[in-house]
CSV table of C-alpha atoms in Angstrom, one decimal:
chain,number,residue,atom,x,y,z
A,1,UNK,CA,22.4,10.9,-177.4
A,2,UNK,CA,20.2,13.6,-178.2
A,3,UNK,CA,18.1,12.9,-174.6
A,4,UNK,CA,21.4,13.7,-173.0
A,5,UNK,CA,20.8,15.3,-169.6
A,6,UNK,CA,22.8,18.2,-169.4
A,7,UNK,CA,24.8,18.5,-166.0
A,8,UNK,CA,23.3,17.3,-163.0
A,9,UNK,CA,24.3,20.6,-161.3
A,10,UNK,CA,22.7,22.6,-163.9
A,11,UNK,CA,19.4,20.8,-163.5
A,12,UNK,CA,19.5,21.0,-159.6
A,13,UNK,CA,19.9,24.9,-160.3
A,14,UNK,CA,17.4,25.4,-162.8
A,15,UNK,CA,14.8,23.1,-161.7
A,16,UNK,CA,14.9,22.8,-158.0
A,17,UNK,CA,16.0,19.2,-158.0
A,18,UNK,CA,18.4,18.9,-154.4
A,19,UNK,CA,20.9,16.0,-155.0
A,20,UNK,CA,20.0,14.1,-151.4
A,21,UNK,CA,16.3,14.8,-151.5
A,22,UNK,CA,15.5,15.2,-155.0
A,23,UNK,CA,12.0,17.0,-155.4
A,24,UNK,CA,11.9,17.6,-151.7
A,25,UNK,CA,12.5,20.5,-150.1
A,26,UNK,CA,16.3,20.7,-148.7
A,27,UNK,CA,15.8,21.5,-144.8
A,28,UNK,CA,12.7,23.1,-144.8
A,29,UNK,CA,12.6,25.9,-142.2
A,30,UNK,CA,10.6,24.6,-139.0
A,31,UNK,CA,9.7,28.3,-138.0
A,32,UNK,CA,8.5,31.4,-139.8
A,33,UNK,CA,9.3,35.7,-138.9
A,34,UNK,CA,8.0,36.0,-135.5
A,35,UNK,CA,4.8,38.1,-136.8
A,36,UNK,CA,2.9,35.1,-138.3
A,37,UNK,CA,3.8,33.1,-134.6
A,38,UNK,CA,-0.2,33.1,-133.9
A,39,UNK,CA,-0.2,30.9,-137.4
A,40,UNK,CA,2.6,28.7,-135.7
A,41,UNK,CA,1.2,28.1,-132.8
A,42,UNK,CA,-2.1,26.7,-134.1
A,43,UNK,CA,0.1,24.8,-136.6
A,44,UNK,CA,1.9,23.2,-133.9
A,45,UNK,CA,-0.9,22.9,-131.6
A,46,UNK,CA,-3.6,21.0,-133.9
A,47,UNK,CA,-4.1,17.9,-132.3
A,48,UNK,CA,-4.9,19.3,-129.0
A,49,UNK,CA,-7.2,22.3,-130.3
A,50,UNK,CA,-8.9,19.9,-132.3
A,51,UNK,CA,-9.7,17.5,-129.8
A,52,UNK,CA,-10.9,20.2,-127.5
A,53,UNK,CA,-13.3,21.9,-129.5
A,54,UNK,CA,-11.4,24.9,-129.5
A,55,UNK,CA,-9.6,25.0,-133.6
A,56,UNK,CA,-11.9,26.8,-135.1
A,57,UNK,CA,-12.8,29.8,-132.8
A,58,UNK,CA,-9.1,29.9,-132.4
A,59,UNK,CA,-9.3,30.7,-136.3
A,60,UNK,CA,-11.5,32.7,-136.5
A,61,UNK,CA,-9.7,35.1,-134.0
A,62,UNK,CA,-7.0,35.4,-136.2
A,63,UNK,CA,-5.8,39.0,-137.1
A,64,UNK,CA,-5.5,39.5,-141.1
A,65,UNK,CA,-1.6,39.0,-141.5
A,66,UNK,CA,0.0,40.4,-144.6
A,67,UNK,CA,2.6,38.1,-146.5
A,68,UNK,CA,5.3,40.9,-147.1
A,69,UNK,CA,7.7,39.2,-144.4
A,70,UNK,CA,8.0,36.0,-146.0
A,71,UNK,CA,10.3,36.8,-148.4
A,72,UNK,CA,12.4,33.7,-149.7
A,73,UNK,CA,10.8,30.3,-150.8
A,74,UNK,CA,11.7,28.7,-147.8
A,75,UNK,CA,9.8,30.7,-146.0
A,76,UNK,CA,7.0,30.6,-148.5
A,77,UNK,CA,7.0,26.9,-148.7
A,78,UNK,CA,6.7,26.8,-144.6
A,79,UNK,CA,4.1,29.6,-144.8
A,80,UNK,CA,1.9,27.5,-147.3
A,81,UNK,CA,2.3,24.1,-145.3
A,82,UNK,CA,1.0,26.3,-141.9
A,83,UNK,CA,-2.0,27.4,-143.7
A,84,UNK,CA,-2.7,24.6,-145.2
A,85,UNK,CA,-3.1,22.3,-142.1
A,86,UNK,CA,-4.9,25.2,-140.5
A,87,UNK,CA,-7.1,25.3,-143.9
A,88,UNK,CA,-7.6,20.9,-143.4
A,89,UNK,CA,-8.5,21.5,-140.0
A,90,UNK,CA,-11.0,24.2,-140.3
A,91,UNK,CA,-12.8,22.7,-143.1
A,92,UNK,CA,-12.7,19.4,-141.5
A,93,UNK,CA,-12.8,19.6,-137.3
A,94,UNK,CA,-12.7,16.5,-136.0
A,95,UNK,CA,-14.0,14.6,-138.7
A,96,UNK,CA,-17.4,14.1,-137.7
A,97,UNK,CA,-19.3,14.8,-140.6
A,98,UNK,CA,-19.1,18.7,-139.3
A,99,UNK,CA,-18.0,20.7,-142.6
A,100,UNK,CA,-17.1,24.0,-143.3
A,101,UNK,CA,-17.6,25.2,-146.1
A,102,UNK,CA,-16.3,29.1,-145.9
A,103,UNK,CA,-12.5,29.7,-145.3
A,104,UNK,CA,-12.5,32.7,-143.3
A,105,UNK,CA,-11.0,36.0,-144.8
A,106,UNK,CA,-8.5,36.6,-142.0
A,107,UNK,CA,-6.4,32.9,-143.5
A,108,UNK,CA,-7.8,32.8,-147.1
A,109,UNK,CA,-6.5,35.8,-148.1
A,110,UNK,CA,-2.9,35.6,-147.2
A,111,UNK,CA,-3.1,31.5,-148.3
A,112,UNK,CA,-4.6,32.8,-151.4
A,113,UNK,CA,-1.9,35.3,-152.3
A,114,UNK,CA,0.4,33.4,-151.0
A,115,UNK,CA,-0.6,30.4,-153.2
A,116,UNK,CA,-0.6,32.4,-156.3
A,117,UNK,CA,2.9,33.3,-155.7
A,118,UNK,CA,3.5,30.3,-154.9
A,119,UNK,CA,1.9,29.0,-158.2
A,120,UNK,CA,0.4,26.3,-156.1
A,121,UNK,CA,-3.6,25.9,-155.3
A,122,UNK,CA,-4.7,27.0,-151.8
A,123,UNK,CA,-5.1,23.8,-150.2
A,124,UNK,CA,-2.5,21.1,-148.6
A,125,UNK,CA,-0.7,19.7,-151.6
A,126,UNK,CA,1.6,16.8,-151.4
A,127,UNK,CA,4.5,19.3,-152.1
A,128,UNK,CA,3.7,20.4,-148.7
A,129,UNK,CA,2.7,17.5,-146.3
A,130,UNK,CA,5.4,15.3,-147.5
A,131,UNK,CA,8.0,17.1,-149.4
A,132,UNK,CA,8.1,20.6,-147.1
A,133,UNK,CA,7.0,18.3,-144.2
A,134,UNK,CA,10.3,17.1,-142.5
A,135,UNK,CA,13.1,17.8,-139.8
A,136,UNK,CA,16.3,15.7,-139.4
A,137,UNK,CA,15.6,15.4,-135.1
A,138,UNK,CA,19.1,14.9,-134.4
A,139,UNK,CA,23.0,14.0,-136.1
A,140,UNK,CA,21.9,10.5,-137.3
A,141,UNK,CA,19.6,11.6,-139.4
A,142,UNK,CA,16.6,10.2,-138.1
A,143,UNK,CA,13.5,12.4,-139.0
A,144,UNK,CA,10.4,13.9,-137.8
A,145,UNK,CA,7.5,15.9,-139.6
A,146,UNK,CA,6.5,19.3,-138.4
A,147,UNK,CA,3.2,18.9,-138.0
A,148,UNK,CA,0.2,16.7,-137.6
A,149,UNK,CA,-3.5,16.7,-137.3
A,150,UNK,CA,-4.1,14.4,-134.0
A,151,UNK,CA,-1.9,12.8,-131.9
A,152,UNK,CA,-3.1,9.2,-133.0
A,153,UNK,CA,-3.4,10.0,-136.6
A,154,UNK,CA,0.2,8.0,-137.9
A,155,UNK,CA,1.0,10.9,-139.9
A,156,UNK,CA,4.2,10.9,-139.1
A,157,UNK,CA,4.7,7.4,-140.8
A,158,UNK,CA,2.8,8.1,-143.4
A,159,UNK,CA,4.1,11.1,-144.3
A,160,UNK,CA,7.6,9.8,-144.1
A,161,UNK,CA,7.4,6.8,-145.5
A,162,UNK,CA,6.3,8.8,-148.4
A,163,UNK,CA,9.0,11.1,-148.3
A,164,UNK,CA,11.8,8.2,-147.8
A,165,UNK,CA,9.9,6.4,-150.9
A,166,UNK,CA,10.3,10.0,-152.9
A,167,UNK,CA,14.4,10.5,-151.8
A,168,UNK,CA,15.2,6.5,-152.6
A,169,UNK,CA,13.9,7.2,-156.3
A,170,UNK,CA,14.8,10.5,-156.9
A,171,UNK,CA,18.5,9.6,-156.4
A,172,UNK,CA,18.2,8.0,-159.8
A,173,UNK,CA,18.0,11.6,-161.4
A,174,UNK,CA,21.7,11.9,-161.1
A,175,UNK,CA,22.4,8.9,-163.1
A,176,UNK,CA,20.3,10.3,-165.7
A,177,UNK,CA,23.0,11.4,-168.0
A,178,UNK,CA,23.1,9.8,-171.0
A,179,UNK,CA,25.4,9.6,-173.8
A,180,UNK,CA,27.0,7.0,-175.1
A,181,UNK,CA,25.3,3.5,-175.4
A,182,UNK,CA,27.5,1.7,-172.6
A,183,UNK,CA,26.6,4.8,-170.0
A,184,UNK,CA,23.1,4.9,-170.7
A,185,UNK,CA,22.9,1.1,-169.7
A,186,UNK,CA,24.4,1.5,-166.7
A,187,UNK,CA,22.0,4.7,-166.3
A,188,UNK,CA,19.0,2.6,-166.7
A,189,UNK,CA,20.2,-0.2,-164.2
A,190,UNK,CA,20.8,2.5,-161.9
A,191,UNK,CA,17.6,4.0,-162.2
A,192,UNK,CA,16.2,-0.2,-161.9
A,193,UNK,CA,18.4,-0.2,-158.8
A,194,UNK,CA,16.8,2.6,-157.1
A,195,UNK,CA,13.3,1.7,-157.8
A,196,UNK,CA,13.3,-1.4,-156.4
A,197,UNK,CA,14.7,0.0,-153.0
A,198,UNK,CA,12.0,2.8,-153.7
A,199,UNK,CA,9.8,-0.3,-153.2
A,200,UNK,CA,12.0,-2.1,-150.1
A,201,UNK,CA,11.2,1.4,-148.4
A,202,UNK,CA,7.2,1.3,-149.3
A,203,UNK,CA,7.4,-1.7,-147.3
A,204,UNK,CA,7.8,-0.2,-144.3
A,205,UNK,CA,4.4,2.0,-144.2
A,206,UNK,CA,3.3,-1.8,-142.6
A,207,UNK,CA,5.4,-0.8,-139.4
A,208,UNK,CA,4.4,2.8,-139.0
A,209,UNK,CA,0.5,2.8,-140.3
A,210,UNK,CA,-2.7,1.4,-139.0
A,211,UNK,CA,-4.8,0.9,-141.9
A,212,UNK,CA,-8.1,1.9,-139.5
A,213,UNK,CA,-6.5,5.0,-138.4
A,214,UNK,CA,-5.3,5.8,-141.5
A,215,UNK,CA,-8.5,5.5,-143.0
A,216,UNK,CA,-10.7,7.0,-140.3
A,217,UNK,CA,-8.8,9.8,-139.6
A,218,UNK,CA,-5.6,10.9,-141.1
A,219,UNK,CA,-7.9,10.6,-144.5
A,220,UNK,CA,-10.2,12.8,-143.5
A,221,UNK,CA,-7.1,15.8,-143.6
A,222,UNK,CA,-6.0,15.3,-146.6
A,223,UNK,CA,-9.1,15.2,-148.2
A,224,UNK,CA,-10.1,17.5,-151.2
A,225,UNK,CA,-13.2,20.0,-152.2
A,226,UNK,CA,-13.4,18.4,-156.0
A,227,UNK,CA,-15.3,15.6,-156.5
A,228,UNK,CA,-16.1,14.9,-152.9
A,229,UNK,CA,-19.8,15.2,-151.9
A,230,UNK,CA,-19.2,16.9,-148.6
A,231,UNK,CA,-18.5,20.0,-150.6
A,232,UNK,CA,-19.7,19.5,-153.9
A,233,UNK,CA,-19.4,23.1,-155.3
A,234,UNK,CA,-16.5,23.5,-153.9
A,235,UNK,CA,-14.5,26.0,-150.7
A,236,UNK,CA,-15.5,29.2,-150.3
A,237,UNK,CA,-12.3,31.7,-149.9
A,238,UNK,CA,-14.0,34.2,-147.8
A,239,UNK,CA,-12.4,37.8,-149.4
A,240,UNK,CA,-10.3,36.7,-152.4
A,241,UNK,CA,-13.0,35.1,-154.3
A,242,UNK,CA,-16.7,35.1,-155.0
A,243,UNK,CA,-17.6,31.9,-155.6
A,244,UNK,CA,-16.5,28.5,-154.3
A,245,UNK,CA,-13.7,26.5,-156.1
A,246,UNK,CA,-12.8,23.2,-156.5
A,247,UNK,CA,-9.3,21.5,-155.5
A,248,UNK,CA,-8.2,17.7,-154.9
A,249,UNK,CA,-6.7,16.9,-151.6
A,250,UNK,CA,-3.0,15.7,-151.8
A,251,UNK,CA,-2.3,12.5,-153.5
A,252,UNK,CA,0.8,10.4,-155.0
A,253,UNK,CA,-0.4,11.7,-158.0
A,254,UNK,CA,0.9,14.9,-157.3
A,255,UNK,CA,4.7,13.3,-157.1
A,256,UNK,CA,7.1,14.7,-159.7
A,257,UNK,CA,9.3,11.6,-159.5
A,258,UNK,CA,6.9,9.0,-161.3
A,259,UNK,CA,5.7,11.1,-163.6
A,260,UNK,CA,9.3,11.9,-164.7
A,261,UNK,CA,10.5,8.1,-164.9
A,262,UNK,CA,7.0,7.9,-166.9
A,263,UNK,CA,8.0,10.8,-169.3
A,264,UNK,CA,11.9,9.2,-169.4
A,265,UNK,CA,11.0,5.7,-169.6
A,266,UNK,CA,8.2,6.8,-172.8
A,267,UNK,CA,5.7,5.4,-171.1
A,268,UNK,CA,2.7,6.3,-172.6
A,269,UNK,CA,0.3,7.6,-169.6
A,270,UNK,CA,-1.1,11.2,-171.1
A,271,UNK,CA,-0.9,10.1,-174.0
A,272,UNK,CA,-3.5,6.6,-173.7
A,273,UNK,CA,-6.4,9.1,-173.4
A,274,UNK,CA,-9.4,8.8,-170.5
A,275,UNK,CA,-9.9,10.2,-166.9
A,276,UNK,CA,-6.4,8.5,-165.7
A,277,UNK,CA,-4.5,10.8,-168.3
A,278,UNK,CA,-6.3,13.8,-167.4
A,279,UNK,CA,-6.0,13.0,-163.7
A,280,UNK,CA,-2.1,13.0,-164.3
A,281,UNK,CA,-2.4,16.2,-166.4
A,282,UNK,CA,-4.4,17.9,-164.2
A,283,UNK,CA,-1.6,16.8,-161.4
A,284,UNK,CA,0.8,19.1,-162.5
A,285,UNK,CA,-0.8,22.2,-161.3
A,286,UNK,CA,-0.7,20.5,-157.7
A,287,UNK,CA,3.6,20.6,-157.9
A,288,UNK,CA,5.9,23.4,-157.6
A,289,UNK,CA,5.8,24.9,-161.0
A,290,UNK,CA,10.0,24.5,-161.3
A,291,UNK,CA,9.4,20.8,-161.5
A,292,UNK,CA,6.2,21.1,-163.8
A,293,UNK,CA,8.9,22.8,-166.0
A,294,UNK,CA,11.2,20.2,-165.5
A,295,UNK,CA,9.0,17.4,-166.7
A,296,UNK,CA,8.0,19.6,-169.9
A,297,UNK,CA,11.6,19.9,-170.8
A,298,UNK,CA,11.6,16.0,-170.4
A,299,UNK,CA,8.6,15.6,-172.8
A,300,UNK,CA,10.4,18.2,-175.1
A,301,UNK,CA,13.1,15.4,-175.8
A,302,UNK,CA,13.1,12.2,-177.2
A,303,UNK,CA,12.8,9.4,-174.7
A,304,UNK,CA,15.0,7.1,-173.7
A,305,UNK,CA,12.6,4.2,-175.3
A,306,UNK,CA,12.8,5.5,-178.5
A,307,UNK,CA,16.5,5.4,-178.6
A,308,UNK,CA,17.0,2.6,-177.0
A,309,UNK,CA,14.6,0.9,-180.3
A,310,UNK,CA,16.6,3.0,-182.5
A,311,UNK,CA,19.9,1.0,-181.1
A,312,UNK,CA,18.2,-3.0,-181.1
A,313,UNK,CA,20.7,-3.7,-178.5
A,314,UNK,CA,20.1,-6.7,-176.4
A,315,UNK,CA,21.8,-5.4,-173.4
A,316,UNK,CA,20.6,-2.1,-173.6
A,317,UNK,CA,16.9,-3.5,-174.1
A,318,UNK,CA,17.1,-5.8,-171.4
A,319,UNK,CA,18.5,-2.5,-168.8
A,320,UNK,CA,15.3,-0.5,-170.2
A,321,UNK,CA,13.1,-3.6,-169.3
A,322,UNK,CA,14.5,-4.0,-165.6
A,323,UNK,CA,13.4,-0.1,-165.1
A,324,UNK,CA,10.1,-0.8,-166.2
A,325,UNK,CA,9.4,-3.8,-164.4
A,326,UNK,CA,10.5,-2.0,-161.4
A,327,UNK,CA,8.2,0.9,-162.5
A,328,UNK,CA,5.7,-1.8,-162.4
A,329,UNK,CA,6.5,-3.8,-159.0
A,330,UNK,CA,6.3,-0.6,-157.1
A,331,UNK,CA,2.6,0.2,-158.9
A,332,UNK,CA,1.5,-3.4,-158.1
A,333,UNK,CA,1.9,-3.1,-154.9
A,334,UNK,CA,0.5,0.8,-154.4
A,335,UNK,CA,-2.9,-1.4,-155.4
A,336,UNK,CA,-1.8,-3.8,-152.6
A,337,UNK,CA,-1.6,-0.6,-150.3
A,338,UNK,CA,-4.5,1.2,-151.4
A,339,UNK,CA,-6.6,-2.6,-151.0
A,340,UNK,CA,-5.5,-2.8,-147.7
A,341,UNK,CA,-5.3,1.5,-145.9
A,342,UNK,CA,-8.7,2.4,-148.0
A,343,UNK,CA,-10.8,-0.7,-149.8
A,344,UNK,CA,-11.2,-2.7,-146.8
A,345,UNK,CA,-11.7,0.1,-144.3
A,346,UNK,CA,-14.3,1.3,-146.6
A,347,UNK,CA,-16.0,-1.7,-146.5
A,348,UNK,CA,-15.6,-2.5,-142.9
A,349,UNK,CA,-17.3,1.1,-142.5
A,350,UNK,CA,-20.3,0.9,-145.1
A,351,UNK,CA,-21.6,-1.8,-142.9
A,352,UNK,CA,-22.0,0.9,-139.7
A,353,UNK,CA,-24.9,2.7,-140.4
A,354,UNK,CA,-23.6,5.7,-138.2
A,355,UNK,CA,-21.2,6.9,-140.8
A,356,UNK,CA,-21.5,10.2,-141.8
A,357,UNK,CA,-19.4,9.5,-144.6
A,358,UNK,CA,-21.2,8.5,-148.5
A,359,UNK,CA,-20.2,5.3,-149.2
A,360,UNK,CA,-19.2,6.0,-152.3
A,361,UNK,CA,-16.6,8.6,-151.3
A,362,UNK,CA,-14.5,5.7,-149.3
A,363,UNK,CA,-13.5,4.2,-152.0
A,364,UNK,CA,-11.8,7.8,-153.9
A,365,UNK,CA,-8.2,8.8,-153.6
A,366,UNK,CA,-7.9,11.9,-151.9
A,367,UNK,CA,-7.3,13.5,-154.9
A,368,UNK,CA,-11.1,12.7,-155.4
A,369,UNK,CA,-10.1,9.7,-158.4
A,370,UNK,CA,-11.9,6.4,-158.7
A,371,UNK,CA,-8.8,5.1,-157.0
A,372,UNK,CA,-8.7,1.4,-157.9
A,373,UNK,CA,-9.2,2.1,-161.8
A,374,UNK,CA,-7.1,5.2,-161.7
A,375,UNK,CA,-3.8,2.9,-160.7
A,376,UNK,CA,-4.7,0.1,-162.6
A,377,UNK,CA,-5.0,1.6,-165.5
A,378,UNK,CA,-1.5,3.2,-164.8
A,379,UNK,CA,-0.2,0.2,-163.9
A,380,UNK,CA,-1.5,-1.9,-167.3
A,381,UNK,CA,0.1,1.3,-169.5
A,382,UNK,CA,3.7,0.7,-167.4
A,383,UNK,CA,2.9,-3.1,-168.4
A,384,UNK,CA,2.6,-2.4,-171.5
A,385,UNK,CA,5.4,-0.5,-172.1
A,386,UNK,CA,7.9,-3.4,-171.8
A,387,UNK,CA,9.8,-4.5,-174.6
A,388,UNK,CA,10.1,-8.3,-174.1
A,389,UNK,CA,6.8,-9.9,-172.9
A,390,UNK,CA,6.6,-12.3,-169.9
């Protein structure tokens, strides 16, 4: 088959695609070279310095650190995460309505410089809260994240959840080798297999996240300076640039995973045109660039849907099917998710006129979308997509 994925180990290498964790970060570092420990100790202390007050003087203290020391991506990849929770928490305090909207020199810089090394925008992506976000706490396995904003936030479930959602579907990559017709069914109900337990696993955000808390404050962190009133032109970068810039907060929509079983599946989501397309497009930017280049070497091949109409084999169609109604259960109930952690919230808070928040901004993804349309109208292309109607 000509979409033949080469070697599994060969991808892993070139594209930074771990076969336990898939897009995530492999046991990310928990501490960085003991000259950035005044960036750790803010980073690990959030929750407190937030609630008393004391986050951003602590900040703005800060000696200008240079980024020489970290010096392998690990390192890196911790280094970004640490500056951008510091960056949420600046910006945002405690979520009163109270926004900065100048990053100090003393952490834009070095997040700045880091970031373009990085090939990543200066502001908490979902590369970092959930994929470089994560400790195994002990031999079973059972996890922990590294940081949080406030000790009542649930970031911790959500977070993981997230992450646990991202490792159950990326293990489908390894069965993403395709050549001859009998293998490449079994591929695709492997890949069907692993979505719906992608799904099983979303389930359990119910157990771990309070939609009001959610909402009302772990939101409020991961919340972008593009398309979000509170900052309509945009972050200042104190030192590295002039004027402010624009960046969305961290979204799903800055997973690798989906956008690959999109662009392996042939399901048309760039390519059906409007603001959901260029949402997705724009995306890319927000993920480590080794996986941007692995889903443009995806796109560079034929697609598994165009083979699989090439061969008009019943079996085969019906396996391709199964992967895209899977595709489609797990986007269905995202809008279940999103109805429940930001429509309802939203509307609960409209009606108290003390919000400080517009109204119109609790119903956007953090990643500043119209949310509801956005995933709809990813959903209805995944629909869409299906060979055999009904």
């Amino acid at each position: 088959m000509a979409h033949a994925m080469e070697n599994f180990c060969t991808i892993s290498e070139e594209y930074d695609i771990d076969g336990e964790v898939g897009f995530a970060l492999p046991n990310p570092l928990e501490n960085l070279p003991d000259v950035y420990n005044d960036w750790m100790f803010i980073a690990k202390h959030l929750p407190d310095l937030i609630e008393s007050g004391e986050l951003r003087e602590r900040v703005e203290k800060l000696d200008m650190l240079s980024i020489d020391h970290l010096r392998d991506h690990k390192s890196q990849r911790l280094a970004h995460l640490v500056l951008g929770c510091i960056t949420m928490a600046y910006v945002w305090d405690q979520g009163c309505g109270d926004v900065r909207k100048v990053l100090p020199k003393n952490i834009a810089v070095p997040y700045c410089q880091l970031s373009k090394k990085l090939q990543l925008p200066p502001i908490l992506v979902y590369a970092d809260c959930v994929l470089a976000n994560w400790k195994k706490k002990d031999p079973n396995k059972n996890m922990d994240v590294l940081f949080s904003f406030r000790h009542t936030d649930c970031s911790k479930g959500f977070f993981l959840v997230s992450l646990l959602v991202e490792i159950e579907a990326a293990s489908a990559i390894k069965a993403m080798r395709m050549q001859e017709l009998d293998a490449l069914r079994k591929a695709l109900l492997k890949i069907a297999s692993c979505l719906e337990k992608a799904l099983q696993v979303f389930h359990q955000i119910h157990e771990h996240v309070d939609p009001q808390v959610f909402f009302n404050v772990l939101r409020i962190y991961l919340s972008g300076w593009k398309g979000n009133p509170q900052l309509s032109e945009g972050l200042i970068y104190d030192g590295f640039w002039k004027d402010a810039k624009q960046f969305s907060g961290g979204s799903a929509g800055q997973s690798s995973i989906f956008q690959c079983f999109d662009v392996l599946l042939g399901i048309p989501q760039r390519a059906s045109g409007g603001s959901a397309a260029q949402f997705l497009q724009d995306m890319r930017m927000y993920m480590p660039p080794a996986h941007r280049n692995f889903l443009c070497s995806l796109e560079s091949k034929p697609s598994v849907r165009e083979f699989v109409l090439l061969k008009d084999d019943a079996d085969l169609r019906e396996a391709y099917d199964a992967c895209v109604k899977a595709l489609v259960n797990l986007r269905n109930y995202h809008l279940q998710i999103v109805t429940k952690y930001i429509l309802i919230p939203a509307s609960q808070k409209s009606k108290d006129k003390t919000s400080q928040e517009p109204s119109e901004q609790g119903n956007k993804g953090t990643g500043g979308t119209d949310l509801m349309n956005f995933l709809k109208t990813v959903r209805t292309t995944t629909q869409k997509s299906l060979l055999k109607e009904g």
